[in-house]
Amino acid sequence: MSVVPVQSTPNVKGQVSAAEWQARVDLAACYRLVALHGWDDLVFTHISAKVPGTEDFLINPFGLMFHEITASSLVKVDQAGNKLMDSPYEINPAGYTIHSAVHEVRHDVVCVLHTHTAAGVAVSAQKQGVLPISQQSLFVLSSLAYHAYEGVALNPEEKPRLQADLGENSFLMLHNHGLLTCGGTIADTFLMMFTFQRACEIQVLAQSGAAELIVIEPQILAGAKAMIAGVTKSAQGMGGTLAWPALLRKLDKQDPGYKL
C-alpha cells in the first residue's frame, strides 16, 4: 500500500459541519500534544473522537506520525470501521478494535486516548498496578480498571471483555500493553492521560530508589472522587477545559499545522 504524503491531503473544512471541523481541529491538536510530550510510539497508537451528533468517530490515518496529523487528514469511520469520506489512508485495525469497543457501549465518551509509553507499559506489567503513592495516583485510582493482555488487539471477540473490564471507569490499564483514558471531551481525556502518565513515571522513579514507599491512607483514597471534583471544579470530568486553552497556546507557538 502506497503512503500519500500528508501535504497532499486536501482540506475538508468545506465538506463538514462546523461542529465536526472543531472536533477535527481539537483531535489533531491532541495528536500533536501527545507527540510534543513524547508519548507517541511511531505510528502505532491512536486517539479517537466522536463526530458531534453521531455515533461515527474520527481516528488517525495509519502510517502518519502524530506530529504530521492534521484536522483534514483524520479518517471518519462508522462503528463497523467503514470509511465515510474519501481518504487516501487506511486505519490501524488494532486501533479500530479498541476504540470501537469503547464507543460502542460508552455513549458518555467523546474521546478515547491510548498510549504505549515506557513508564505506562512498565507499570502495566506489575501485578499490583498503580500504587497509591502520589497525589497523581489518587486521580487515577478514583476511576481505574484493568484489562488482561490477549495479544495484539485484532480479535473482535476481545471487545466484550474489554468493555466489561472498562465498565464506567475513565482510566484503563491494559496489562503488558499500555494506558487508555476516555472522557466526555478531548480536553478532559488529554488531561487524564497526562495524569495517568505522570503517576506511572512517579511510580517507576520511586521504585528505582529501593527505599520503602509511603502508601497513602485508605480513607484519603476513598475520598479522592470528592477531592477531584473540588480541585477541577468539575463533578463530571477532569477539568481539562482549565488547561486546554493554555496547551493550545503552547502548541500554536511551536506547531500550528494541525489546523489544516
XYZ file of C-alpha atoms in Angstrom:
260
model
C 0.000 0.000 0.000
C 1.450 3.369 -1.004
C 1.514 6.126 1.581
C 0.278 9.534 0.472
C 2.337 12.447 1.864
C 0.437 14.483 4.438
C 0.983 17.621 2.367
C -1.235 16.212 -0.390
C -4.251 15.714 1.898
C -6.998 18.095 0.698
C -8.566 20.451 3.223
C -12.049 19.175 4.130
C -13.302 22.157 6.143
C -15.866 22.998 3.478
C -17.187 19.412 3.369
C -18.092 19.002 7.043
C -20.209 20.801 9.624
C -18.721 23.497 11.829
C -19.060 21.163 14.827
C -17.207 18.349 13.065
C -14.473 20.720 11.927
C -13.946 21.897 15.515
C -13.757 18.278 16.675
C -11.188 17.603 13.937
C -9.071 20.590 14.974
C -9.179 19.606 18.650
C -8.362 15.964 17.904
C -5.470 16.904 15.613
C -4.206 19.196 18.394
C -4.416 16.269 20.813
C -2.272 14.137 18.492
C 0.319 16.909 18.216
C 0.334 17.405 22.009
C 0.878 13.679 22.572
C 3.858 13.876 20.200
C 5.103 17.041 21.907
C 5.094 15.245 25.263
C 6.915 12.228 23.811
C 4.079 9.755 24.380
C 3.762 8.614 20.756
C 5.045 5.257 19.519
C 5.938 5.925 15.877
C 2.601 5.268 14.090
C 1.280 2.571 16.404
C -1.076 4.143 18.931
C -4.271 6.069 18.433
C -6.752 8.658 19.642
C -10.366 8.816 18.520
C -13.185 11.320 18.925
C -16.855 11.098 18.079
C -18.266 13.231 15.296
C -20.717 15.517 17.167
C -24.316 14.352 16.980
C -23.432 10.910 15.582
C -22.030 7.539 16.592
C -19.285 7.864 13.948
C -15.765 8.702 15.024
C -12.506 10.205 13.789
C -9.198 8.374 14.102
C -5.646 8.733 12.829
C -4.606 7.784 9.321
C -2.401 4.689 9.684
C 1.119 5.490 8.579
C 1.372 9.103 9.698
C 3.416 10.157 12.706
C 1.428 12.018 15.336
C 3.238 15.295 14.619
C 2.065 15.061 10.981
C -1.650 14.657 11.660
C -3.953 17.468 10.582
C -7.652 18.154 11.014
C -8.244 17.210 7.359
C -6.176 14.006 7.359
C -8.192 12.371 10.165
C -10.263 9.434 8.899
C -14.008 9.332 9.614
C -15.427 5.838 10.152
C -18.669 4.314 11.360
C -18.964 1.755 14.149
C -18.235 -1.021 11.656
C -14.975 0.621 10.584
C -16.204 1.744 7.157
C -14.718 4.995 5.851
C -17.402 7.644 5.483
C -15.361 10.148 3.446
C -12.808 9.695 0.720
C -9.340 9.343 2.212
C -6.047 8.063 0.812
C -5.372 6.460 4.189
C -6.484 3.313 5.987
C -6.847 2.962 9.753
C -4.971 0.809 12.244
C -7.071 -2.378 12.669
C -5.968 -2.794 16.300
C -6.885 0.818 16.919
C -10.308 0.239 15.430
C -10.892 -2.785 17.696
C -10.036 -0.907 20.884
C -11.738 2.381 20.078
C -14.893 0.933 18.567
C -15.248 -1.271 21.660
C -15.366 1.799 23.901
C -17.509 3.997 21.645
C -19.971 1.143 21.110
C -21.038 0.987 24.756
C -19.937 4.237 26.393
C -22.239 6.863 24.943
C -20.956 9.373 27.511
C -17.478 9.137 25.990
C -16.413 11.553 23.265
C -12.692 10.781 23.141
C -10.510 7.695 23.695
C -6.720 8.026 24.019
C -4.335 5.049 24.044
C -0.549 5.080 24.555
C 2.419 2.688 24.776
C 4.822 4.808 26.827
C 7.767 3.168 28.602
C 6.521 4.154 32.067
C 2.944 3.157 31.256
C 3.904 -0.269 29.931
C 6.309 -0.762 32.853
C 3.560 -0.232 35.428
C 1.083 -2.254 33.346
C 3.481 -5.207 33.719
C 3.340 -5.009 37.526
C 0.818 -7.256 39.284
C -0.161 -4.542 41.765
C -0.750 -1.994 39.011
C -0.951 1.658 40.048
C 0.165 2.151 43.653
C -1.392 4.872 45.870
C 1.899 6.687 46.427
C 1.364 10.080 44.799
C -1.279 12.748 44.506
C -1.455 11.961 40.787
C -2.214 8.312 41.548
C -5.308 9.333 43.529
C -6.869 10.887 40.444
C -6.254 7.668 38.529
C -7.289 5.244 41.267
C -10.617 7.003 41.705
C -11.747 5.574 38.340
C -9.296 2.834 37.270
C -9.898 -0.579 35.693
C -7.563 -3.264 34.318
C -7.745 -5.471 31.226
C -5.686 -8.651 30.764
C -3.373 -8.930 27.788
C -4.735 -11.041 24.914
C -2.135 -10.238 22.259
C -2.308 -7.520 19.603
C -5.906 -6.269 19.604
C -7.010 -7.683 16.261
C -9.628 -10.138 17.533
C -13.165 -8.677 17.664
C -14.031 -11.348 20.232
C -11.910 -9.402 22.736
C -14.230 -6.398 22.590
C -16.891 -7.635 25.071
C -14.191 -8.441 27.635
C -12.578 -5.026 27.205
C -15.990 -3.371 27.546
C -16.808 -5.332 30.688
C -13.435 -4.539 32.270
C -13.671 -0.821 31.491
C -17.221 -0.534 32.856
C -17.993 3.072 33.783
C -14.377 3.961 34.550
C -12.319 6.696 32.897
C -8.873 5.071 33.181
C -7.975 1.616 31.851
C -4.623 -0.090 32.276
C -4.055 -2.694 29.568
C -1.731 -5.222 31.206
C 1.615 -5.657 29.395
C 0.382 -3.162 26.824
C -0.216 0.424 27.925
C -2.636 3.078 29.094
C -6.082 4.222 27.977
C -8.245 7.152 29.020
C -11.739 8.108 27.920
C -13.725 11.236 28.650
C -16.571 13.500 27.742
C -14.289 15.957 25.965
C -10.980 15.780 24.123
C -9.539 18.213 26.681
C -10.563 16.053 29.655
C -9.233 12.914 28.004
C -5.845 14.504 27.348
C -5.576 15.787 30.924
C -6.499 12.335 32.246
C -3.688 10.816 30.185
C -1.272 13.486 31.424
C -2.167 12.499 34.993
C -2.061 8.730 34.268
C 1.319 9.022 32.581
C 2.738 11.171 35.364
C 1.508 8.729 38.031
C 3.306 5.894 36.225
C 6.502 7.908 35.825
C 6.494 8.782 39.528
C 5.882 5.141 40.477
C 8.760 3.827 38.365
C 11.100 6.523 39.723
C 10.043 5.878 43.323
C 10.572 2.137 42.922
C 14.025 2.674 41.437
C 15.216 4.261 44.676
C 14.934 0.931 46.547
C 13.524 2.755 49.587
C 10.365 1.841 51.473
C 7.433 3.661 49.891
C 4.851 5.698 51.814
C 1.382 4.465 50.854
C -1.471 6.973 51.003
C -4.020 6.103 53.695
C -7.165 4.226 52.514
C -9.531 6.872 53.878
C -7.822 9.532 51.774
C -8.101 7.317 48.704
C -11.793 6.738 49.472
C -12.427 10.472 49.427
C -10.483 11.029 46.202
C -13.531 11.484 43.988
C -14.859 14.321 46.113
C -11.436 15.944 46.256
C -11.031 15.689 42.496
C -14.388 17.357 41.885
C -13.275 20.234 44.104
C -9.825 20.622 42.553
C -11.034 20.502 38.951
C -14.318 22.365 39.642
C -15.987 19.678 37.550
C -18.010 16.837 39.011
C -18.364 15.283 35.556
C -14.846 15.449 34.160
C -11.217 16.096 34.937
C -11.337 19.852 34.373
C -9.494 19.665 31.075
C -11.065 22.920 29.954
C -8.912 24.692 32.550
C -5.669 23.540 30.909
C -6.703 23.132 27.244
C -6.534 26.813 26.164
C -3.023 27.080 27.603
C -1.972 23.869 25.870
C -3.279 25.213 22.557
C -1.384 28.475 23.051
C 1.811 26.493 23.549
C 1.057 24.313 20.531
C 0.240 27.296 18.308
C 3.690 28.745 19.021
C 5.527 25.502 18.235
C 3.415 23.500 15.816
C 0.323 25.257 14.367
C -0.016 22.991 11.304
C -2.634 20.796 12.990
C -5.387 23.233 11.937
C -5.047 22.452 8.225
